[in-house]
Short mmCIF file of C-alpha atoms in Angstrom, two decimals:
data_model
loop_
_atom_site.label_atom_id
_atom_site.label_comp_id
_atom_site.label_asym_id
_atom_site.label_seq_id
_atom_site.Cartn_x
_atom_site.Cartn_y
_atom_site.Cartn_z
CA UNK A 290 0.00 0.00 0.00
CA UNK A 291 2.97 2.54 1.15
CA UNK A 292 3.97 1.52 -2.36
CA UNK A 293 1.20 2.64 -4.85
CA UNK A 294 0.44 5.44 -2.43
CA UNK A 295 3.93 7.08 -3.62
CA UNK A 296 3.12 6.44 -6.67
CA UNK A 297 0.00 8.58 -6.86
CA UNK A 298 -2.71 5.93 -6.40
CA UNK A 299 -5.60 6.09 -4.34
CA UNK A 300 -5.81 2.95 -1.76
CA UNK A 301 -9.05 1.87 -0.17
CA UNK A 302 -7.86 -0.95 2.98
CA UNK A 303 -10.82 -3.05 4.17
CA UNK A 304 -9.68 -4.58 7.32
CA UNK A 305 -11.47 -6.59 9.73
CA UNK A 306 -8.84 -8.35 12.04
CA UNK A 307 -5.71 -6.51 13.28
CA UNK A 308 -6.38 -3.09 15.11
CA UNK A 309 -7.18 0.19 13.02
CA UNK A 310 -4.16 1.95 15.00
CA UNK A 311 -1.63 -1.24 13.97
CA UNK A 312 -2.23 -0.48 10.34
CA UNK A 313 -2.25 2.87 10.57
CA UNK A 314 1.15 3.36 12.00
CA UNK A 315 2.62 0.83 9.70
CA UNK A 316 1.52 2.69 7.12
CA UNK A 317 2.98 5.99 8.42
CA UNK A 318 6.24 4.34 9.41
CA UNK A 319 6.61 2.82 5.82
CA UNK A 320 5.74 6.54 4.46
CA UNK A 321 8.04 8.81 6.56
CA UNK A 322 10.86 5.61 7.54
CA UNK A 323 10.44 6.53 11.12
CA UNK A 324 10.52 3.97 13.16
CA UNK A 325 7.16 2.56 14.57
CA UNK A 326 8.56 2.93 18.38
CA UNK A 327 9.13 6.51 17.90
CA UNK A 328 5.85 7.19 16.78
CA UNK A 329 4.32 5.47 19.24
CA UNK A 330 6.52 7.31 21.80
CA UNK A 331 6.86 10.66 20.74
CA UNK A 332 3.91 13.01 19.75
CA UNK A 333 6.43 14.65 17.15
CA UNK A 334 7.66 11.83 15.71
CA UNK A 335 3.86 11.15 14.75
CA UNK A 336 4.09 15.39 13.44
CA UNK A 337 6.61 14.59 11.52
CA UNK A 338 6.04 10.80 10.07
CA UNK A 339 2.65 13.43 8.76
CA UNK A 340 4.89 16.13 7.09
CA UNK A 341 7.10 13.43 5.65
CA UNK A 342 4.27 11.40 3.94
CA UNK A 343 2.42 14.38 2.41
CA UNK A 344 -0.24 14.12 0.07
CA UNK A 345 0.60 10.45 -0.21
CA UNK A 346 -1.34 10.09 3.14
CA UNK A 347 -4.30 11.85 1.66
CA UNK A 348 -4.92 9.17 -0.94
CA UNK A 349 -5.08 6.12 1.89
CA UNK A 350 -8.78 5.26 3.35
CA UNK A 351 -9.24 2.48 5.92
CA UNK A 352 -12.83 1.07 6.56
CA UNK A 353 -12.06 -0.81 9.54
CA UNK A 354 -14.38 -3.16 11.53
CA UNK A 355 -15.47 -6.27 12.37
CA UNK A 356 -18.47 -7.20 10.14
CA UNK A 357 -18.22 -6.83 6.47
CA UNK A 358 -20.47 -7.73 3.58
CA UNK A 359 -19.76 -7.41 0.06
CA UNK A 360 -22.49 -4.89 0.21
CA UNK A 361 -20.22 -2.68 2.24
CA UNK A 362 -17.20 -2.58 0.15
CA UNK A 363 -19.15 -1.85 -2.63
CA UNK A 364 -20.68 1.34 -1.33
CA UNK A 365 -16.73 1.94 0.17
CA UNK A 366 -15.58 1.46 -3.85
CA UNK A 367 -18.43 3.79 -4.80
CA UNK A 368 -17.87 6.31 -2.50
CA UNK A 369 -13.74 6.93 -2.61
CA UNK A 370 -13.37 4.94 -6.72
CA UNK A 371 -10.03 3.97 -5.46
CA UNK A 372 -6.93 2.62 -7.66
CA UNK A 373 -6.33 -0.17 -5.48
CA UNK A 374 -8.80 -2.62 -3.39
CA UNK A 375 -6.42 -4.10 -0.43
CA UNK A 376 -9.04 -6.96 1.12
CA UNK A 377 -7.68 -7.96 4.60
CA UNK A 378 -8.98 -10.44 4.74
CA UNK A 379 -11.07 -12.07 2.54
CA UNK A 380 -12.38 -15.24 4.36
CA UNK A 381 -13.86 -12.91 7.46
CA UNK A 382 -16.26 -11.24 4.76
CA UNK A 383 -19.67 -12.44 5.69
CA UNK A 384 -21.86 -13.45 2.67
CA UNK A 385 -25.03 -16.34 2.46
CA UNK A 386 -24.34 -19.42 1.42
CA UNK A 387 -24.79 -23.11 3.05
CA UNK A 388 -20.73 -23.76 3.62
CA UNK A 389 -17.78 -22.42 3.57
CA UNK A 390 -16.30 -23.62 0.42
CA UNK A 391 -19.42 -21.86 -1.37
CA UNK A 392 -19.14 -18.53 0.79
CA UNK A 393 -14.94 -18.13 -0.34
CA UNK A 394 -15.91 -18.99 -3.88
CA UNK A 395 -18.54 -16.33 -3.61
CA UNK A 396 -16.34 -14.06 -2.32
CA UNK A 397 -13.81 -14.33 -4.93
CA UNK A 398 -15.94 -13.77 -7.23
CA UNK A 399 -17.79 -10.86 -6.06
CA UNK A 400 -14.59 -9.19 -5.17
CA UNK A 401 -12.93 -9.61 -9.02
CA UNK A 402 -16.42 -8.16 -10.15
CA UNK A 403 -16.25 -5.65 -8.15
CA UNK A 404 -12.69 -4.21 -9.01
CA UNK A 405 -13.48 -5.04 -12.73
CA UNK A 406 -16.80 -2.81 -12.49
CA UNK A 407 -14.64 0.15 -10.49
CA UNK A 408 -11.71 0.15 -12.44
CA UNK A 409 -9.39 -1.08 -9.78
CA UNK A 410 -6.87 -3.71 -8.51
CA UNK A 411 -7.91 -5.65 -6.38
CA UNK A 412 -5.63 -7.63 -3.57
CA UNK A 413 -7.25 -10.32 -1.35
CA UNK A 414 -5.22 -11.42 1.80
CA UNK A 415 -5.94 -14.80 3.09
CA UNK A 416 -4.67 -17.55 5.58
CA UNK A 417 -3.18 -20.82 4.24
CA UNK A 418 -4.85 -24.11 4.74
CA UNK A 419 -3.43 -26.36 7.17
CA UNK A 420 -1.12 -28.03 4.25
CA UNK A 421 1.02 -24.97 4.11
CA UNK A 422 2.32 -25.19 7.61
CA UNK A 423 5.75 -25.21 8.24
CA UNK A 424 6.52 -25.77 4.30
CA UNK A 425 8.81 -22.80 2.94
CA UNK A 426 7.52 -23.20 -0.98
CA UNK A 427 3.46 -22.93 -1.20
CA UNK A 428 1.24 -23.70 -4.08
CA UNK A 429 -2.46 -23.34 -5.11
CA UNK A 430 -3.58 -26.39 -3.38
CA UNK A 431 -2.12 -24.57 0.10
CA UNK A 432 -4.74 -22.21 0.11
CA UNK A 433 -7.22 -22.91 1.99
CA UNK A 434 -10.53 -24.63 0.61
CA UNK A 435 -8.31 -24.42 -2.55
CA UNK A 436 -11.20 -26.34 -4.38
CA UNK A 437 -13.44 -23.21 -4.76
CA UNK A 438 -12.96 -20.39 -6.74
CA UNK A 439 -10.29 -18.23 -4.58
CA UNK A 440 -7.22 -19.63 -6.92
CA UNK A 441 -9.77 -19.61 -10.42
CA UNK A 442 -10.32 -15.58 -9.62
CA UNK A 443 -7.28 -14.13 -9.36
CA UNK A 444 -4.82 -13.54 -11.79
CA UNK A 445 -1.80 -13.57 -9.57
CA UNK A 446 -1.03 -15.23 -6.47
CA UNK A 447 1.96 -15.32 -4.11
CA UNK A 448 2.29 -17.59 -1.68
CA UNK A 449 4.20 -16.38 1.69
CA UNK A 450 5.99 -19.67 3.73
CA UNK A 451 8.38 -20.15 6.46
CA UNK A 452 9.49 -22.44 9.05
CA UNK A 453 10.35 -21.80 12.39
CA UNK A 454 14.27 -21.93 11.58
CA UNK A 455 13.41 -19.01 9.31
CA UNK A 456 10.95 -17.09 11.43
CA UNK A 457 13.80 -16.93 13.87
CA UNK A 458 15.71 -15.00 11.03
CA UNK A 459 13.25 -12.91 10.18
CA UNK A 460 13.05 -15.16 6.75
CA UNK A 461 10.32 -15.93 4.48
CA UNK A 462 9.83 -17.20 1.09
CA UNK A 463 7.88 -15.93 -1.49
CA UNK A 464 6.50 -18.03 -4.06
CA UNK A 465 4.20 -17.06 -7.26
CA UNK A 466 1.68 -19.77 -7.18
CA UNK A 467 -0.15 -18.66 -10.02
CA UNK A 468 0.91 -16.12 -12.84
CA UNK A 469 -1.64 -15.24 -15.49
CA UNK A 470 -0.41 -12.39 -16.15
CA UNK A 471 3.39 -13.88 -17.68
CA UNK A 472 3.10 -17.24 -16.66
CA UNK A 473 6.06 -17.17 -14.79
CA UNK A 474 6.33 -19.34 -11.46
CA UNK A 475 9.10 -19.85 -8.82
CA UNK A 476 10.40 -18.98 -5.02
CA UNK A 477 12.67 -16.48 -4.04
CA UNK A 478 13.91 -15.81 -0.31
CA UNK A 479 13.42 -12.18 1.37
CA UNK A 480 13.82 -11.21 4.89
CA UNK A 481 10.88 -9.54 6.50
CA UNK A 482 10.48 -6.85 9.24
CA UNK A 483 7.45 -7.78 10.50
CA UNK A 484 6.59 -5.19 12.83
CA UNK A 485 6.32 -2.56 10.06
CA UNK A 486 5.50 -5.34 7.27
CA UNK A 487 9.17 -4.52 5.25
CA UNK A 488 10.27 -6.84 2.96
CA UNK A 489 13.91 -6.66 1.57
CA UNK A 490 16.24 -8.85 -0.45
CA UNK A 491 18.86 -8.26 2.69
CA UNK A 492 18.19 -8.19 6.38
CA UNK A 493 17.70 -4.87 7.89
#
């Protein structure tokens, strides 16, 4: 998100599970590279993290809470007609269907629909099924209920794994499950700071 926001896009995040403030700060942190215990310590650290991220700031919208339908981030994409759709996450979105493999397959496809009919790129965060634990390389059957239409509605997905070895290195590996866009798979290492979600090709 810090990402497209530089680069002049408008962002609309829909989260329902970490804490408003959490994101937030990330965000600013990732903006202004001030680090997120200064900003939580110093009311002009939080000043300046503003100053330093500008207009960028300006183009970010959060719709946090707990219950969302995809009624609701429809009126969100109506309202703001943002660039980018982050979903976080998709399998806490509440639709009506009889189980759980026909709600996610719903909400894949209501999501792609909805970015298609806005104009906008849409990003849908989920959790791995049980398969991908403790596996460093994931593929489409690691998502979880992987037989519904999650994998068939998205154009690109990357896969994040680790094992406990790497967690303790602040190591994860990326892999691009699926790649419509150039058809080009594989895994790559990065190290992660996961306090302020950073991911470089070196540790920090």
């Amino acid at each position: 998100s810090a990402r497209m926001l530089r680069a002049g896009l408008k962002v609309l995040y829909i989260a329902n599970e970490e804490p408003a403030h959490d994101i937030t700060l990330r965000l600013l942190s990732r903006l202004s590279l001030i680090d997120i215990e200064d900003l939580q310590k110093y009311p002009d650290a939080r000043r300046q993290a503003f100053d330093r991220a500008g207009k960028c700031y300006y183009n970010w919208h959060l719709m946090h809470q707990g219950t969302i339908t995809p009624r609701d981030v429809q009126r969100q994409m109506a309202r703001i007609k943002p660039d980018i759709l982050v979903l976080d996450q998709i399998k806490n979105v509440e639709v009506r269907e009889d189980n759980r493999a026909l709600q996610l397959d719903k909400l894949a496809r209501v999501v792609r629909e909805t970015g298609i009919d806005y104009d906008a790129v849409t990003i849908s965060v989920t959790q791995a099924g049980e398969s991908a634990e403790g596996k460093l390389v994931l593929g489409m059957t690691d998502v979880e209920w992987s037989n519904t239409g999650i994998p068939g509605a998205a154009d690109l997905m990357i896969g994040i794994g680790v094992t406990e070895e790497w967690r303790g290195r602040d190591k994860r590996m990326l892999s691009i499950c699926k790649n419509k866009v150039k058809n080009e798979h594989g895994s790559f290492p990065v190290y992660i700071d996961a306090q302020r979600t950073k991911i470089s090709e070196r540790p920090s």
